[in-house]
Amino acid sequence: MDYYKALEFVNEVNNYIPGLYVVGSIRRKEELIKDIDFITKRPLIDVVDDFSLYFGDKLKIEKEGSKYTKLKITDPYYKRGTIDIDIWATETETEYKFTKWLRSMDKGHVIGLCRKAELQGMKLSTHGLYEGNKSIPVKTLSELKEILL
Protein backbone atom coordinates (compact mmCIF):
# COMPACT_ATOMS: atom_id res chain seq x y z
CA MET A 1 0.00 0.00 0.00
CA ASP A 2 1.33 3.45 -0.65
CA TYR A 3 2.27 5.77 2.20
CA TYR A 4 -0.75 8.09 1.85
CA LYS A 5 -3.29 5.24 1.82
CA ALA A 6 -1.61 3.77 4.91
CA LEU A 7 -1.62 7.16 6.65
CA GLU A 8 -5.32 7.53 5.88
CA PHE A 9 -5.94 4.13 7.46
CA VAL A 10 -3.86 5.05 10.55
CA ASN A 11 -5.82 8.29 10.99
CA GLU A 12 -9.09 6.35 10.77
CA VAL A 13 -7.89 3.87 13.40
CA ASN A 14 -6.57 6.63 15.69
CA ASN A 15 -9.94 8.41 15.56
CA TYR A 16 -11.64 5.32 16.98
CA ILE A 17 -9.03 3.44 19.02
CA PRO A 18 -7.23 5.47 21.72
CA GLY A 19 -3.67 5.08 22.91
CA LEU A 20 -1.95 3.87 19.72
CA TYR A 21 1.31 5.35 18.47
CA VAL A 22 2.38 4.53 14.91
CA VAL A 23 5.96 3.35 14.36
CA GLY A 24 7.77 1.46 11.61
CA SER A 25 7.65 2.18 7.89
CA ILE A 26 4.88 4.80 8.16
CA ARG A 27 6.84 6.73 10.78
CA ARG A 28 9.89 6.55 8.47
CA LYS A 29 7.64 7.77 5.58
CA GLU A 30 8.62 4.91 3.27
CA GLU A 31 6.88 4.87 -0.12
CA LEU A 32 5.67 1.28 0.13
CA ILE A 33 4.05 0.15 3.38
CA LYS A 34 3.97 -3.64 3.91
CA ASP A 35 2.38 -3.57 7.36
CA ILE A 36 1.29 -1.04 9.96
CA ASP A 37 3.07 -1.04 13.32
CA PHE A 38 1.69 0.43 16.52
CA ILE A 39 2.86 0.57 20.11
CA THR A 40 0.58 1.14 23.08
CA LYS A 41 0.65 1.51 26.85
CA ARG A 42 -2.82 -0.07 27.07
CA PRO A 43 -3.36 -3.79 27.72
CA LEU A 44 -3.39 -5.56 24.35
CA ILE A 45 -6.61 -7.40 25.14
CA ASP A 46 -8.39 -4.01 25.34
CA VAL A 47 -6.81 -2.79 22.09
CA VAL A 48 -7.78 -6.00 20.26
CA ASP A 49 -11.34 -5.66 21.61
CA ASP A 50 -11.49 -2.13 20.18
CA PHE A 51 -10.22 -3.37 16.79
CA SER A 52 -12.84 -6.16 16.89
CA LEU A 53 -15.66 -3.74 17.65
CA TYR A 54 -14.59 -1.34 14.91
CA PHE A 55 -13.71 -3.80 12.12
CA GLY A 56 -16.03 -6.69 13.00
CA ASP A 57 -15.90 -9.54 10.45
CA LYS A 58 -13.06 -7.85 8.55
CA LEU A 59 -10.66 -8.60 11.44
CA LYS A 60 -8.66 -11.80 11.86
CA ILE A 61 -6.33 -12.32 14.81
CA GLU A 62 -3.18 -14.03 13.52
CA LYS A 63 -1.24 -14.08 16.78
CA GLU A 64 -2.29 -12.83 20.20
CA GLY A 65 -0.16 -12.36 23.29
CA SER A 66 0.30 -10.01 26.22
CA LYS A 67 3.22 -8.11 24.58
CA TYR A 68 2.64 -8.58 20.82
CA THR A 69 -0.39 -9.13 18.60
CA LYS A 70 -0.63 -9.55 14.83
CA LEU A 71 -3.91 -8.71 13.09
CA LYS A 72 -5.15 -8.92 9.50
CA ILE A 73 -7.92 -6.68 8.25
CA THR A 74 -9.68 -7.40 4.99
CA ASP A 75 -9.59 -4.33 2.76
CA PRO A 76 -10.94 -4.65 -0.79
CA TYR A 77 -9.18 -1.43 -1.83
CA TYR A 78 -5.74 -2.77 -0.95
CA LYS A 79 -3.97 -4.81 -3.68
CA ARG A 80 -3.31 -7.82 -1.44
CA GLY A 81 -6.81 -7.69 0.03
CA THR A 82 -5.57 -7.42 3.62
CA ILE A 83 -3.79 -4.96 5.85
CA ASP A 84 -1.32 -6.50 8.30
CA ILE A 85 -1.12 -4.82 11.69
CA ASP A 86 1.50 -5.45 14.38
CA ILE A 87 0.91 -4.07 17.88
CA TRP A 88 3.43 -4.07 20.74
CA ALA A 89 2.35 -3.36 24.31
CA THR A 90 4.79 -1.72 26.69
CA GLU A 91 4.66 -1.91 30.47
CA THR A 92 6.92 0.96 31.52
CA GLU A 93 7.57 4.48 30.32
CA THR A 94 11.18 3.51 29.50
CA GLU A 95 10.06 0.52 27.42
CA TYR A 96 7.50 2.68 25.61
CA LYS A 97 10.12 5.34 24.85
CA PHE A 98 12.77 2.89 23.59
CA THR A 99 10.24 0.87 21.56
CA LYS A 100 9.01 4.09 19.94
CA TRP A 101 12.56 5.17 19.08
CA LEU A 102 13.89 1.82 17.84
CA ARG A 103 10.79 0.80 15.86
CA SER A 104 10.80 4.17 14.09
CA MET A 105 14.38 3.83 12.79
CA ASP A 106 15.44 1.76 9.82
CA LYS A 107 16.84 -1.66 10.78
CA GLY A 108 20.38 -0.84 9.69
CA HIS A 109 20.49 2.16 12.01
CA VAL A 110 19.14 0.11 14.94
CA ILE A 111 21.69 -2.66 14.32
CA GLY A 112 24.46 -0.06 14.21
CA LEU A 113 23.39 1.46 17.54
CA CYS A 114 23.13 -2.00 19.14
CA ARG A 115 26.64 -2.85 17.94
CA LYS A 116 28.02 0.44 19.28
CA ALA A 117 26.40 -0.34 22.63
CA GLU A 118 27.99 -3.82 22.65
CA LEU A 119 31.43 -2.38 21.86
CA GLN A 120 31.08 -0.17 24.93
CA GLY A 121 29.98 -3.08 27.15
CA MET A 122 26.30 -2.11 27.07
CA LYS A 123 23.09 -3.63 25.76
CA LEU A 124 20.46 -1.69 23.81
CA SER A 125 16.95 -3.07 23.37
CA THR A 126 13.33 -1.97 23.49
CA HIS A 127 13.60 -2.34 27.28
CA GLY A 128 16.27 0.35 27.52
CA LEU A 129 20.02 0.84 27.62
CA TYR A 130 21.90 -1.31 30.14
CA GLU A 131 25.42 -1.74 31.42
CA GLY A 132 25.32 -5.19 33.01
CA ASN A 133 22.09 -5.23 35.04
CA LYS A 134 22.15 -1.47 35.61
CA SER A 135 19.75 0.66 33.58
CA ILE A 136 21.32 3.79 32.11
CA PRO A 137 18.83 6.68 32.26
CA VAL A 138 18.22 8.27 28.87
CA LYS A 139 15.69 11.08 28.38
CA THR A 140 15.86 11.74 24.64
CA LEU A 141 16.88 10.00 21.43
CA SER A 142 19.60 12.64 20.97
CA GLU A 143 20.98 11.76 24.39
CA LEU A 144 20.98 8.04 23.49
CA LYS A 145 22.94 8.79 20.32
CA GLU A 146 25.41 10.96 22.25
CA ILE A 147 26.07 8.13 24.70
CA LEU A 148 26.62 5.58 21.94
CA LEU A 149 28.40 7.62 19.27
JSON list of C-alpha atoms in Angstrom, two decimals:
[
{"chain": "A", "resi": 1, "resn": "MET", "atom": "CA", "xyz": [0.00, 0.00, 0.00]},
{"chain": "A", "resi": 2, "resn": "ASP", "atom": "CA", "xyz": [1.33, 3.45, -0.65]},
{"chain": "A", "resi": 3, "resn": "TYR", "atom": "CA", "xyz": [2.27, 5.77, 2.20]},
{"chain": "A", "resi": 4, "resn": "TYR", "atom": "CA", "xyz": [-0.75, 8.09, 1.85]},
{"chain": "A", "resi": 5, "resn": "LYS", "atom": "CA", "xyz": [-3.29, 5.24, 1.82]},
{"chain": "A", "resi": 6, "resn": "ALA", "atom": "CA", "xyz": [-1.61, 3.77, 4.91]},
{"chain": "A", "resi": 7, "resn": "LEU", "atom": "CA", "xyz": [-1.62, 7.16, 6.65]},
{"chain": "A", "resi": 8, "resn": "GLU", "atom": "CA", "xyz": [-5.32, 7.53, 5.88]},
{"chain": "A", "resi": 9, "resn": "PHE", "atom": "CA", "xyz": [-5.94, 4.13, 7.46]},
{"chain": "A", "resi": 10, "resn": "VAL", "atom": "CA", "xyz": [-3.86, 5.05, 10.55]},
{"chain": "A", "resi": 11, "resn": "ASN", "atom": "CA", "xyz": [-5.82, 8.29, 10.99]},
{"chain": "A", "resi": 12, "resn": "GLU", "atom": "CA", "xyz": [-9.09, 6.35, 10.77]},
{"chain": "A", "resi": 13, "resn": "VAL", "atom": "CA", "xyz": [-7.89, 3.87, 13.40]},
{"chain": "A", "resi": 14, "resn": "ASN", "atom": "CA", "xyz": [-6.57, 6.63, 15.69]},
{"chain": "A", "resi": 15, "resn": "ASN", "atom": "CA", "xyz": [-9.94, 8.41, 15.56]},
{"chain": "A", "resi": 16, "resn": "TYR", "atom": "CA", "xyz": [-11.64, 5.32, 16.98]},
{"chain": "A", "resi": 17, "resn": "ILE", "atom": "CA", "xyz": [-9.03, 3.44, 19.02]},
{"chain": "A", "resi": 18, "resn": "PRO", "atom": "CA", "xyz": [-7.23, 5.47, 21.72]},
{"chain": "A", "resi": 19, "resn": "GLY", "atom": "CA", "xyz": [-3.67, 5.08, 22.91]},
{"chain": "A", "resi": 20, "resn": "LEU", "atom": "CA", "xyz": [-1.95, 3.87, 19.72]},
{"chain": "A", "resi": 21, "resn": "TYR", "atom": "CA", "xyz": [1.31, 5.35, 18.47]},
{"chain": "A", "resi": 22, "resn": "VAL", "atom": "CA", "xyz": [2.38, 4.53, 14.91]},
{"chain": "A", "resi": 23, "resn": "VAL", "atom": "CA", "xyz": [5.96, 3.35, 14.36]},
{"chain": "A", "resi": 24, "resn": "GLY", "atom": "CA", "xyz": [7.77, 1.46, 11.61]},
{"chain": "A", "resi": 25, "resn": "SER", "atom": "CA", "xyz": [7.65, 2.18, 7.89]},
{"chain": "A", "resi": 26, "resn": "ILE", "atom": "CA", "xyz": [4.88, 4.80, 8.16]},
{"chain": "A", "resi": 27, "resn": "ARG", "atom": "CA", "xyz": [6.84, 6.73, 10.78]},
{"chain": "A", "resi": 28, "resn": "ARG", "atom": "CA", "xyz": [9.89, 6.55, 8.47]},
{"chain": "A", "resi": 29, "resn": "LYS", "atom": "CA", "xyz": [7.64, 7.77, 5.58]},
{"chain": "A", "resi": 30, "resn": "GLU", "atom": "CA", "xyz": [8.62, 4.91, 3.27]},
{"chain": "A", "resi": 31, "resn": "GLU", "atom": "CA", "xyz": [6.88, 4.87, -0.12]},
{"chain": "A", "resi": 32, "resn": "LEU", "atom": "CA", "xyz": [5.67, 1.28, 0.13]},
{"chain": "A", "resi": 33, "resn": "ILE", "atom": "CA", "xyz": [4.05, 0.15, 3.38]},
{"chain": "A", "resi": 34, "resn": "LYS", "atom": "CA", "xyz": [3.97, -3.64, 3.91]},
{"chain": "A", "resi": 35, "resn": "ASP", "atom": "CA", "xyz": [2.38, -3.57, 7.36]},
{"chain": "A", "resi": 36, "resn": "ILE", "atom": "CA", "xyz": [1.29, -1.04, 9.96]},
{"chain": "A", "resi": 37, "resn": "ASP", "atom": "CA", "xyz": [3.07, -1.04, 13.32]},
{"chain": "A", "resi": 38, "resn": "PHE", "atom": "CA", "xyz": [1.69, 0.43, 16.52]},
{"chain": "A", "resi": 39, "resn": "ILE", "atom": "CA", "xyz": [2.86, 0.57, 20.11]},
{"chain": "A", "resi": 40, "resn": "THR", "atom": "CA", "xyz": [0.58, 1.14, 23.08]},
{"chain": "A", "resi": 41, "resn": "LYS", "atom": "CA", "xyz": [0.65, 1.51, 26.85]},
{"chain": "A", "resi": 42, "resn": "ARG", "atom": "CA", "xyz": [-2.82, -0.07, 27.07]},
{"chain": "A", "resi": 43, "resn": "PRO", "atom": "CA", "xyz": [-3.36, -3.79, 27.72]},
{"chain": "A", "resi": 44, "resn": "LEU", "atom": "CA", "xyz": [-3.39, -5.56, 24.35]},
{"chain": "A", "resi": 45, "resn": "ILE", "atom": "CA", "xyz": [-6.61, -7.40, 25.14]},
{"chain": "A", "resi": 46, "resn": "ASP", "atom": "CA", "xyz": [-8.39, -4.01, 25.34]},
{"chain": "A", "resi": 47, "resn": "VAL", "atom": "CA", "xyz": [-6.81, -2.79, 22.09]},
{"chain": "A", "resi": 48, "resn": "VAL", "atom": "CA", "xyz": [-7.78, -6.00, 20.26]},
{"chain": "A", "resi": 49, "resn": "ASP", "atom": "CA", "xyz": [-11.34, -5.66, 21.61]},
{"chain": "A", "resi": 50, "resn": "ASP", "atom": "CA", "xyz": [-11.49, -2.13, 20.18]},
{"chain": "A", "resi": 51, "resn": "PHE", "atom": "CA", "xyz": [-10.22, -3.37, 16.79]},
{"chain": "A", "resi": 52, "resn": "SER", "atom": "CA", "xyz": [-12.84, -6.16, 16.89]},
{"chain": "A", "resi": 53, "resn": "LEU", "atom": "CA", "xyz": [-15.66, -3.74, 17.65]},
{"chain": "A", "resi": 54, "resn": "TYR", "atom": "CA", "xyz": [-14.59, -1.34, 14.91]},
{"chain": "A", "resi": 55, "resn": "PHE", "atom": "CA", "xyz": [-13.71, -3.80, 12.12]},
{"chain": "A", "resi": 56, "resn": "GLY", "atom": "CA", "xyz": [-16.03, -6.69, 13.00]},
{"chain": "A", "resi": 57, "resn": "ASP", "atom": "CA", "xyz": [-15.90, -9.54, 10.45]},
{"chain": "A", "resi": 58, "resn": "LYS", "atom": "CA", "xyz": [-13.06, -7.85, 8.55]},
{"chain": "A", "resi": 59, "resn": "LEU", "atom": "CA", "xyz": [-10.66, -8.60, 11.44]},
{"chain": "A", "resi": 60, "resn": "LYS", "atom": "CA", "xyz": [-8.66, -11.80, 11.86]},
{"chain": "A", "resi": 61, "resn": "ILE", "atom": "CA", "xyz": [-6.33, -12.32, 14.81]},
{"chain": "A", "resi": 62, "resn": "GLU", "atom": "CA", "xyz": [-3.18, -14.03, 13.52]},
{"chain": "A", "resi": 63, "resn": "LYS", "atom": "CA", "xyz": [-1.24, -14.08, 16.78]},
{"chain": "A", "resi": 64, "resn": "GLU", "atom": "CA", "xyz": [-2.29, -12.83, 20.20]},
{"chain": "A", "resi": 65, "resn": "GLY", "atom": "CA", "xyz": [-0.16, -12.36, 23.29]},
{"chain": "A", "resi": 66, "resn": "SER", "atom": "CA", "xyz": [0.30, -10.01, 26.22]},
{"chain": "A", "resi": 67, "resn": "LYS", "atom": "CA", "xyz": [3.22, -8.11, 24.58]},
{"chain": "A", "resi": 68, "resn": "TYR", "atom": "CA", "xyz": [2.64, -8.58, 20.82]},
{"chain": "A", "resi": 69, "resn": "THR", "atom": "CA", "xyz": [-0.39, -9.13, 18.60]},
{"chain": "A", "resi": 70, "resn": "LYS", "atom": "CA", "xyz": [-0.63, -9.55, 14.83]},
{"chain": "A", "resi": 71, "resn": "LEU", "atom": "CA", "xyz": [-3.91, -8.71, 13.09]},
{"chain": "A", "resi": 72, "resn": "LYS", "atom": "CA", "xyz": [-5.15, -8.92, 9.50]},
{"chain": "A", "resi": 73, "resn": "ILE", "atom": "CA", "xyz": [-7.92, -6.68, 8.25]},
{"chain": "A", "resi": 74, "resn": "THR", "atom": "CA", "xyz": [-9.68, -7.40, 4.99]},
{"chain": "A", "resi": 75, "resn": "ASP", "atom": "CA", "xyz": [-9.59, -4.33, 2.76]},
{"chain": "A", "resi": 76, "resn": "PRO", "atom": "CA", "xyz": [-10.94, -4.65, -0.79]},
{"chain": "A", "resi": 77, "resn": "TYR", "atom": "CA", "xyz": [-9.18, -1.43, -1.83]},
{"chain": "A", "resi": 78, "resn": "TYR", "atom": "CA", "xyz": [-5.74, -2.77, -0.95]},
{"chain": "A", "resi": 79, "resn": "LYS", "atom": "CA", "xyz": [-3.97, -4.81, -3.68]},
{"chain": "A", "resi": 80, "resn": "ARG", "atom": "CA", "xyz": [-3.31, -7.82, -1.44]},
{"chain": "A", "resi": 81, "resn": "GLY", "atom": "CA", "xyz": [-6.81, -7.69, 0.03]},
{"chain": "A", "resi": 82, "resn": "THR", "atom": "CA", "xyz": [-5.57, -7.42, 3.62]},
{"chain": "A", "resi": 83, "resn": "ILE", "atom": "CA", "xyz": [-3.79, -4.96, 5.85]},
{"chain": "A", "resi": 84, "resn": "ASP", "atom": "CA", "xyz": [-1.32, -6.50, 8.30]},
{"chain": "A", "resi": 85, "resn": "ILE", "atom": "CA", "xyz": [-1.12, -4.82, 11.69]},
{"chain": "A", "resi": 86, "resn": "ASP", "atom": "CA", "xyz": [1.50, -5.45, 14.38]},
{"chain": "A", "resi": 87, "resn": "ILE", "atom": "CA", "xyz": [0.91, -4.07, 17.88]},
{"chain": "A", "resi": 88, "resn": "TRP", "atom": "CA", "xyz": [3.43, -4.07, 20.74]},
{"chain": "A", "resi": 89, "resn": "ALA", "atom": "CA", "xyz": [2.35, -3.36, 24.31]},
{"chain": "A", "resi": 90, "resn": "THR", "atom": "CA", "xyz": [4.79, -1.72, 26.69]},
{"chain": "A", "resi": 91, "resn": "GLU", "atom": "CA", "xyz": [4.66, -1.91, 30.47]},
{"chain": "A", "resi": 92, "resn": "THR", "atom": "CA", "xyz": [6.92, 0.96, 31.52]},
{"chain": "A", "resi": 93, "resn": "GLU", "atom": "CA", "xyz": [7.57, 4.48, 30.32]},
{"chain": "A", "resi": 94, "resn": "THR", "atom": "CA", "xyz": [11.18, 3.51, 29.50]},
{"chain": "A", "resi": 95, "resn": "GLU", "atom": "CA", "xyz": [10.06, 0.52, 27.42]},
{"chain": "A", "resi": 96, "resn": "TYR", "atom": "CA", "xyz": [7.50, 2.68, 25.61]},
{"chain": "A", "resi": 97, "resn": "LYS", "atom": "CA", "xyz": [10.12, 5.34, 24.85]},
{"chain": "A", "resi": 98, "resn": "PHE", "atom": "CA", "xyz": [12.77, 2.89, 23.59]},
{"chain": "A", "resi": 99, "resn": "THR", "atom": "CA", "xyz": [10.24, 0.87, 21.56]},
{"chain": "A", "resi": 100, "resn": "LYS", "atom": "CA", "xyz": [9.01, 4.09, 19.94]},
{"chain": "A", "resi": 101, "resn": "TRP", "atom": "CA", "xyz": [12.56, 5.17, 19.08]},
{"chain": "A", "resi": 102, "resn": "LEU", "atom": "CA", "xyz": [13.89, 1.82, 17.84]},
{"chain": "A", "resi": 103, "resn": "ARG", "atom": "CA", "xyz": [10.79, 0.80, 15.86]},
{"chain": "A", "resi": 104, "resn": "SER", "atom": "CA", "xyz": [10.80, 4.17, 14.09]},
{"chain": "A", "resi": 105, "resn": "MET", "atom": "CA", "xyz": [14.38, 3.83, 12.79]},
{"chain": "A", "resi": 106, "resn": "ASP", "atom": "CA", "xyz": [15.44, 1.76, 9.82]},
{"chain": "A", "resi": 107, "resn": "LYS", "atom": "CA", "xyz": [16.84, -1.66, 10.78]},
{"chain": "A", "resi": 108, "resn": "GLY", "atom": "CA", "xyz": [20.38, -0.84, 9.69]},
{"chain": "A", "resi": 109, "resn": "HIS", "atom": "CA", "xyz": [20.49, 2.16, 12.01]},
{"chain": "A", "resi": 110, "resn": "VAL", "atom": "CA", "xyz": [19.14, 0.11, 14.94]},
{"chain": "A", "resi": 111, "resn": "ILE", "atom": "CA", "xyz": [21.69, -2.66, 14.32]},
{"chain": "A", "resi": 112, "resn": "GLY", "atom": "CA", "xyz": [24.46, -0.06, 14.21]},
{"chain": "A", "resi": 113, "resn": "LEU", "atom": "CA", "xyz": [23.39, 1.46, 17.54]},
{"chain": "A", "resi": 114, "resn": "CYS", "atom": "CA", "xyz": [23.13, -2.00, 19.14]},
{"chain": "A", "resi": 115, "resn": "ARG", "atom": "CA", "xyz": [26.64, -2.85, 17.94]},
{"chain": "A", "resi": 116, "resn": "LYS", "atom": "CA", "xyz": [28.02, 0.44, 19.28]},
{"chain": "A", "resi": 117, "resn": "ALA", "atom": "CA", "xyz": [26.40, -0.34, 22.63]},
{"chain": "A", "resi": 118, "resn": "GLU", "atom": "CA", "xyz": [27.99, -3.82, 22.65]},
{"chain": "A", "resi": 119, "resn": "LEU", "atom": "CA", "xyz": [31.43, -2.38, 21.86]},
{"chain": "A", "resi": 120, "resn": "GLN", "atom": "CA", "xyz": [31.08, -0.17, 24.93]},
{"chain": "A", "resi": 121, "resn": "GLY", "atom": "CA", "xyz": [29.98, -3.08, 27.15]},
{"chain": "A", "resi": 122, "resn": "MET", "atom": "CA", "xyz": [26.30, -2.11, 27.07]},
{"chain": "A", "resi": 123, "resn": "LYS", "atom": "CA", "xyz": [23.09, -3.63, 25.76]},
{"chain": "A", "resi": 124, "resn": "LEU", "atom": "CA", "xyz": [20.46, -1.69, 23.81]},
{"chain": "A", "resi": 125, "resn": "SER", "atom": "CA", "xyz": [16.95, -3.07, 23.37]},
{"chain": "A", "resi": 126, "resn": "THR", "atom": "CA", "xyz": [13.33, -1.97, 23.49]},
{"chain": "A", "resi": 127, "resn": "HIS", "atom": "CA", "xyz": [13.60, -2.34, 27.28]},
{"chain": "A", "resi": 128, "resn": "GLY", "atom": "CA", "xyz": [16.27, 0.35, 27.52]},
{"chain": "A", "resi": 129, "resn": "LEU", "atom": "CA", "xyz": [20.02, 0.84, 27.62]},
{"chain": "A", "resi": 130, "resn": "TYR", "atom": "CA", "xyz": [21.90, -1.31, 30.14]},
{"chain": "A", "resi": 131, "resn": "GLU", "atom": "CA", "xyz": [25.42, -1.74, 31.42]},
{"chain": "A", "resi": 132, "resn": "GLY", "atom": "CA", "xyz": [25.32, -5.19, 33.01]},
{"chain": "A", "resi": 133, "resn": "ASN", "atom": "CA", "xyz": [22.09, -5.23, 35.04]},
{"chain": "A", "resi": 134, "resn": "LYS", "atom": "CA", "xyz": [22.15, -1.47, 35.61]},
{"chain": "A", "resi": 135, "resn": "SER", "atom": "CA", "xyz": [19.75, 0.66, 33.58]},
{"chain": "A", "resi": 136, "resn": "ILE", "atom": "CA", "xyz": [21.32, 3.79, 32.11]},
{"chain": "A", "resi": 137, "resn": "PRO", "atom": "CA", "xyz": [18.83, 6.68, 32.26]},
{"chain": "A", "resi": 138, "resn": "VAL", "atom": "CA", "xyz": [18.22, 8.27, 28.87]},
{"chain": "A", "resi": 139, "resn": "LYS", "atom": "CA", "xyz": [15.69, 11.08, 28.38]},
{"chain": "A", "resi": 140, "resn": "THR", "atom": "CA", "xyz": [15.86, 11.74, 24.64]},
{"chain": "A", "resi": 141, "resn": "LEU", "atom": "CA", "xyz": [16.88, 10.00, 21.43]},
{"chain": "A", "resi": 142, "resn": "SER", "atom": "CA", "xyz": [19.60, 12.64, 20.97]},
{"chain": "A", "resi": 143, "resn": "GLU", "atom": "CA", "xyz": [20.98, 11.76, 24.39]},
{"chain": "A", "resi": 144, "resn": "LEU", "atom": "CA", "xyz": [20.98, 8.04, 23.49]},
{"chain": "A", "resi": 145, "resn": "LYS", "atom": "CA", "xyz": [22.94, 8.79, 20.32]},
{"chain": "A", "resi": 146, "resn": "GLU", "atom": "CA", "xyz": [25.41, 10.96, 22.25]},
{"chain": "A", "resi": 147, "resn": "ILE", "atom": "CA", "xyz": [26.07, 8.13, 24.70]},
{"chain": "A", "resi": 148, "resn": "LEU", "atom": "CA", "xyz": [26.62, 5.58, 21.94]},
{"chain": "A", "resi": 149, "resn": "LEU", "atom": "CA", "xyz": [28.40, 7.62, 19.27]}
]
